[in-house]
Short mmCIF file of C-alpha atoms in Angstrom, two decimals:
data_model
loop_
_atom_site.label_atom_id
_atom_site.label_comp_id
_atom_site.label_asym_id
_atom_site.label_seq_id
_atom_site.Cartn_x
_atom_site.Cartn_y
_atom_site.Cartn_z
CA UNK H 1 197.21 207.06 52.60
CA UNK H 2 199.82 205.76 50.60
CA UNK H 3 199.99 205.75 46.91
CA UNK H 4 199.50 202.91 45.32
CA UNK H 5 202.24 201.90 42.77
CA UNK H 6 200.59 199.26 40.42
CA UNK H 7 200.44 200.52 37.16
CA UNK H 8 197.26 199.23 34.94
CA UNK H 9 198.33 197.08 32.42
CA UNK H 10 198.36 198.82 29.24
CA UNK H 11 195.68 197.38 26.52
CA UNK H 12 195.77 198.48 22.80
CA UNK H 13 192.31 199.38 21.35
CA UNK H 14 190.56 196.77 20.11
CA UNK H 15 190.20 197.40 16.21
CA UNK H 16 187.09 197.25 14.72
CA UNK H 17 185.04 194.58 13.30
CA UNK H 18 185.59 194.36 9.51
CA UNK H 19 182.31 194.44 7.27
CA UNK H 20 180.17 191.79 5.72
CA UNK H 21 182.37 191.82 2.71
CA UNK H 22 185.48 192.01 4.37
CA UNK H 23 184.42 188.77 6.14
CA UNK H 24 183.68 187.37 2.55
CA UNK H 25 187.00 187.85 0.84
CA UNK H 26 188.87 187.24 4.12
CA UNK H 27 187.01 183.59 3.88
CA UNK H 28 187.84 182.93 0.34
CA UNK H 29 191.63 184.00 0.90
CA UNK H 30 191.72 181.41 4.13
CA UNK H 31 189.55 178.51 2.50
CA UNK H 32 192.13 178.23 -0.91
CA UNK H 33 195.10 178.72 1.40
CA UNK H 34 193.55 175.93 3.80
CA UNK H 35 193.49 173.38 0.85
CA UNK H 36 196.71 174.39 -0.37
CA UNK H 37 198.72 174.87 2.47
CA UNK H 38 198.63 171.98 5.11
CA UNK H 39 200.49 173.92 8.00
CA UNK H 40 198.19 177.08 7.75
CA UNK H 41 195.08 175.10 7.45
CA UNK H 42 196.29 172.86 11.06
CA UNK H 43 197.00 176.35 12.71
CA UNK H 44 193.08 177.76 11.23
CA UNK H 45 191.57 174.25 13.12
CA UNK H 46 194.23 175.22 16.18
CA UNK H 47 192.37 178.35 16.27
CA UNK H 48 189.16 176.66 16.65
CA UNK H 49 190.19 174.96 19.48
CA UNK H 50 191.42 178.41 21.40
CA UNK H 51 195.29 177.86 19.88
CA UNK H 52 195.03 180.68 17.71
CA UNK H 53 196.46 181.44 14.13
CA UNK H 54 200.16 182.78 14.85
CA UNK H 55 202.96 180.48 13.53
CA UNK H 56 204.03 177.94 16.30
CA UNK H 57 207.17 179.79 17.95
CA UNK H 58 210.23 177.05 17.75
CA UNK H 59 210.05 174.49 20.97
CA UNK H 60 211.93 175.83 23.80
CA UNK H 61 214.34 173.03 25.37
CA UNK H 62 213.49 172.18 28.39
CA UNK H 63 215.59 173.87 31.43
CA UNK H 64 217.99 171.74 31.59
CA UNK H 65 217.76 170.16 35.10
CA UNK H 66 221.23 169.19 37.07
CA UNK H 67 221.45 165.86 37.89
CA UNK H 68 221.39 165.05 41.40
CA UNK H 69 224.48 163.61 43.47
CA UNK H 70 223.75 160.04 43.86
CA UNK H 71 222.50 159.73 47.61
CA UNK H 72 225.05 158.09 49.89
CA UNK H 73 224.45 154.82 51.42
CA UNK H 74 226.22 155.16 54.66
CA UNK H 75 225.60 151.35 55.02
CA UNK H 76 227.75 150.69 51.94
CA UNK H 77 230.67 153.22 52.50
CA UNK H 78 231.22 151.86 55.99
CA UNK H 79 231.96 148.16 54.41
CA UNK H 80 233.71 149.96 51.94
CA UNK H 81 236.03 151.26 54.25
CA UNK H 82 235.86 148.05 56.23
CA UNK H 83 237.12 145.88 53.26
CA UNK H 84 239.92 148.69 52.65
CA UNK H 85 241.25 148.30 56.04
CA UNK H 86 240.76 144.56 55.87
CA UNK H 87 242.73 144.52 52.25
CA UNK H 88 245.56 146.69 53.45
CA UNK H 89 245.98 146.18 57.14
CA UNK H 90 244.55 142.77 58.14
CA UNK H 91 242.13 144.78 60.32
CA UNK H 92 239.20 141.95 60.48
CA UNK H 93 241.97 139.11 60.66
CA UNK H 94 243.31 140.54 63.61
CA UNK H 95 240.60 141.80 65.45
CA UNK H 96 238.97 137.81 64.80
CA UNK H 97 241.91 136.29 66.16
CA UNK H 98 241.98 135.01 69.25
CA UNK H 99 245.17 136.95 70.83
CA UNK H 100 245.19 135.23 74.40
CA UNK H 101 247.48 132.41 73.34
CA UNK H 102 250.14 134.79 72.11
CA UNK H 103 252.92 136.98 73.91
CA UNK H 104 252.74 140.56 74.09
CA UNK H 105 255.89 140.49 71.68
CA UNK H 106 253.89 138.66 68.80
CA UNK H 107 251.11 141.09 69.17
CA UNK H 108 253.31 143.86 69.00
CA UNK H 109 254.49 142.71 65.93
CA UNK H 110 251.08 141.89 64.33
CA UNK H 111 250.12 145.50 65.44
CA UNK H 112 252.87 146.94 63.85
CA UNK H 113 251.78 145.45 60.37
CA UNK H 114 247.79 146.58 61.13
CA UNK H 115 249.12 149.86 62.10
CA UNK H 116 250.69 150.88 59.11
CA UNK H 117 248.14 149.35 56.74
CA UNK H 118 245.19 151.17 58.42
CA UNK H 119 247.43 154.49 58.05
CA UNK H 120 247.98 153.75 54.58
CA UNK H 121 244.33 153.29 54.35
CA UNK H 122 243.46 156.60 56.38
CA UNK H 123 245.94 159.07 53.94
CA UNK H 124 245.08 157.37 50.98
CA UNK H 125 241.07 158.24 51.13
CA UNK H 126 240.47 160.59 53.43
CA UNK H 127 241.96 163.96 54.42
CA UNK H 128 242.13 164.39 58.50
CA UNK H 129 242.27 167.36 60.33
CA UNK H 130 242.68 168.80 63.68
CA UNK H 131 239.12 169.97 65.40
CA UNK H 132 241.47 172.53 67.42
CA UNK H 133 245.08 173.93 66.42
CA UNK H 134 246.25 174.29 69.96
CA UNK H 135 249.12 171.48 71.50
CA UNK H 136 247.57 169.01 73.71
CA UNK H 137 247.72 170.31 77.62
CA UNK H 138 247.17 174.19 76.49
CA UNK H 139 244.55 176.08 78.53
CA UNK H 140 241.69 177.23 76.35
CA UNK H 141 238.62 179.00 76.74
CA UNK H 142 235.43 178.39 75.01
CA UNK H 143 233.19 181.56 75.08
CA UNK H 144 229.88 180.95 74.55
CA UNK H 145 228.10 179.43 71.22
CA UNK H 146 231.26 176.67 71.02
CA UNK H 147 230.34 174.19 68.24
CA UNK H 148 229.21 171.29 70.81
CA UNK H 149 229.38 169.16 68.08
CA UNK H 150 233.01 169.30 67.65
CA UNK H 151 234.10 170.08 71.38
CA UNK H 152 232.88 167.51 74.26
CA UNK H 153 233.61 168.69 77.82
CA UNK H 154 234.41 166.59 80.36
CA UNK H 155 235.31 166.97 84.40
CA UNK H 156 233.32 169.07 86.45
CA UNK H 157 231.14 170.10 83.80
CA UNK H 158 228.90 173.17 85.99
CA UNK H 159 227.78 176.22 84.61
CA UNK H 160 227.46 178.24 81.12
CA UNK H 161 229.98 179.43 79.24
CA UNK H 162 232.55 180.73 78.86
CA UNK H 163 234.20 177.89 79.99
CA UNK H 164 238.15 177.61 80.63
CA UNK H 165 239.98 174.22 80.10
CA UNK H 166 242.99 171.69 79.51
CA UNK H 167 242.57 170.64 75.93
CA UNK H 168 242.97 166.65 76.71
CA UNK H 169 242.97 166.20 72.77
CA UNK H 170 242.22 168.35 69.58
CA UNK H 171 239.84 165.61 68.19
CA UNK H 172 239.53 164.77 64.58
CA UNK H 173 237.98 165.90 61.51
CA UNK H 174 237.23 164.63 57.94
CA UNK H 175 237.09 167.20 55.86
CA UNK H 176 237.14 165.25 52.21
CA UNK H 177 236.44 161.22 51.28
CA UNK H 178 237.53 159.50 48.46
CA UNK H 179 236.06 156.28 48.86
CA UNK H 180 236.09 154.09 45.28
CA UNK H 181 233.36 153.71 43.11
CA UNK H 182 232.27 150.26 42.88
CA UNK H 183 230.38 148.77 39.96
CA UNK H 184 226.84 147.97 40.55
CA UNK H 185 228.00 144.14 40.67
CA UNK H 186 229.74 144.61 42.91
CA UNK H 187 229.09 142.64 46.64
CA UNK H 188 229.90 145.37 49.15
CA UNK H 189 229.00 142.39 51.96
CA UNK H 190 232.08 140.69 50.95
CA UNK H 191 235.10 142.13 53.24
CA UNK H 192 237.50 140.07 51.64
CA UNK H 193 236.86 137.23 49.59
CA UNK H 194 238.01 133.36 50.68
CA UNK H 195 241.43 132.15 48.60
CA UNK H 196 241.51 128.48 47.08
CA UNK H 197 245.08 127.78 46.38
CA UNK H 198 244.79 124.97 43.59
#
């Protein structure tokens, strides 16, 4: 049987209970020092009320607590990024546009413009990475446990892993956003907001 390795919790004797006189003079001492003394005479009624008679130890501050990261509204930072795009690219004013009345020349050159705006946009507030290091076309092998997140196969898809491919492309990842902060006025709904030339 094993020992047991609680240890009793160690009690001083309890001293003993002073005499009828000692009572006496100990009430005379506490009832002047209750009318004279305010504080000693609240901490005498505390003890009445089970608070007992020892000086109030200062007020330890509060823990202090770290405020929370404000929770994201994914609905907001997408028309964020929308109004970005639309701001520095054109994005929505091409994408609205009716393109079938133009020639493939004038789209090219209206794509030229969105293209450069929306990588403006992309390097400016976000930092984009490769989800694999390898060069497009290199064989691979993913052994089992591949982040499926992060990888989707494609083909003839049969089997378990380990399974060897072509990597068809290394696929995209954000690794840090640096969206604005908006003030709380501030109409996220509006993409861009109508001119009036006067």
């Amino acid at each position: 049987m094993p020992l047991s390795t609680h240890t009793p919790e160690f009690r001083p004797p309890k001293p003993p209970a002073p005499s009828f006189f000692s009572r006496l003079a100990i009430a005379l001492r506490a009832f002047f020092r209750i009318l004279a003394d305010a504080d000693y005479a609240a901490r005498v009624d505390g003890l009445r009320l089970g608070a007992g008679l020892e000086p109030p130890h200062p007020a330890t501050p509060p823990a202090t607590v770290p405020t929370p990261a404000p929770a994201v509204n994914y609905n907001d930072a997408a028309l964020q990024l929308l109004a970005l795009l639309q701001r520095d690219a054109r994005l929505i004013d091409f994408t609205q546009e009716d393109v079938t009345r133009y020639s493939d020349a004038d789209i090219g050159g209206a794509a030229r413009v969105v293209h450069e705006g929306c990588r403006k946009v992309l390097r400016e507030h976000f930092s984009i990475v490769p989800v694999r290091q390898e060069a497009e076309g290199s064989r691979i092998i993913l052994n089992d446990g591949f982040d499926a997140r992060a990888i989707r196969l494609t083909g003839n898809v049969v089997g378990k892993a380990p399974f060897q491919g072509s990597l068809s492309h290394r696929g995209w990842r954000a690794i840090e956003v640096r969206l604005p902060t908006f003030a709380e006025s501030h109409d996220v709904t509006v993409l861009a907001q109508a001119e009036v030339e006067l």
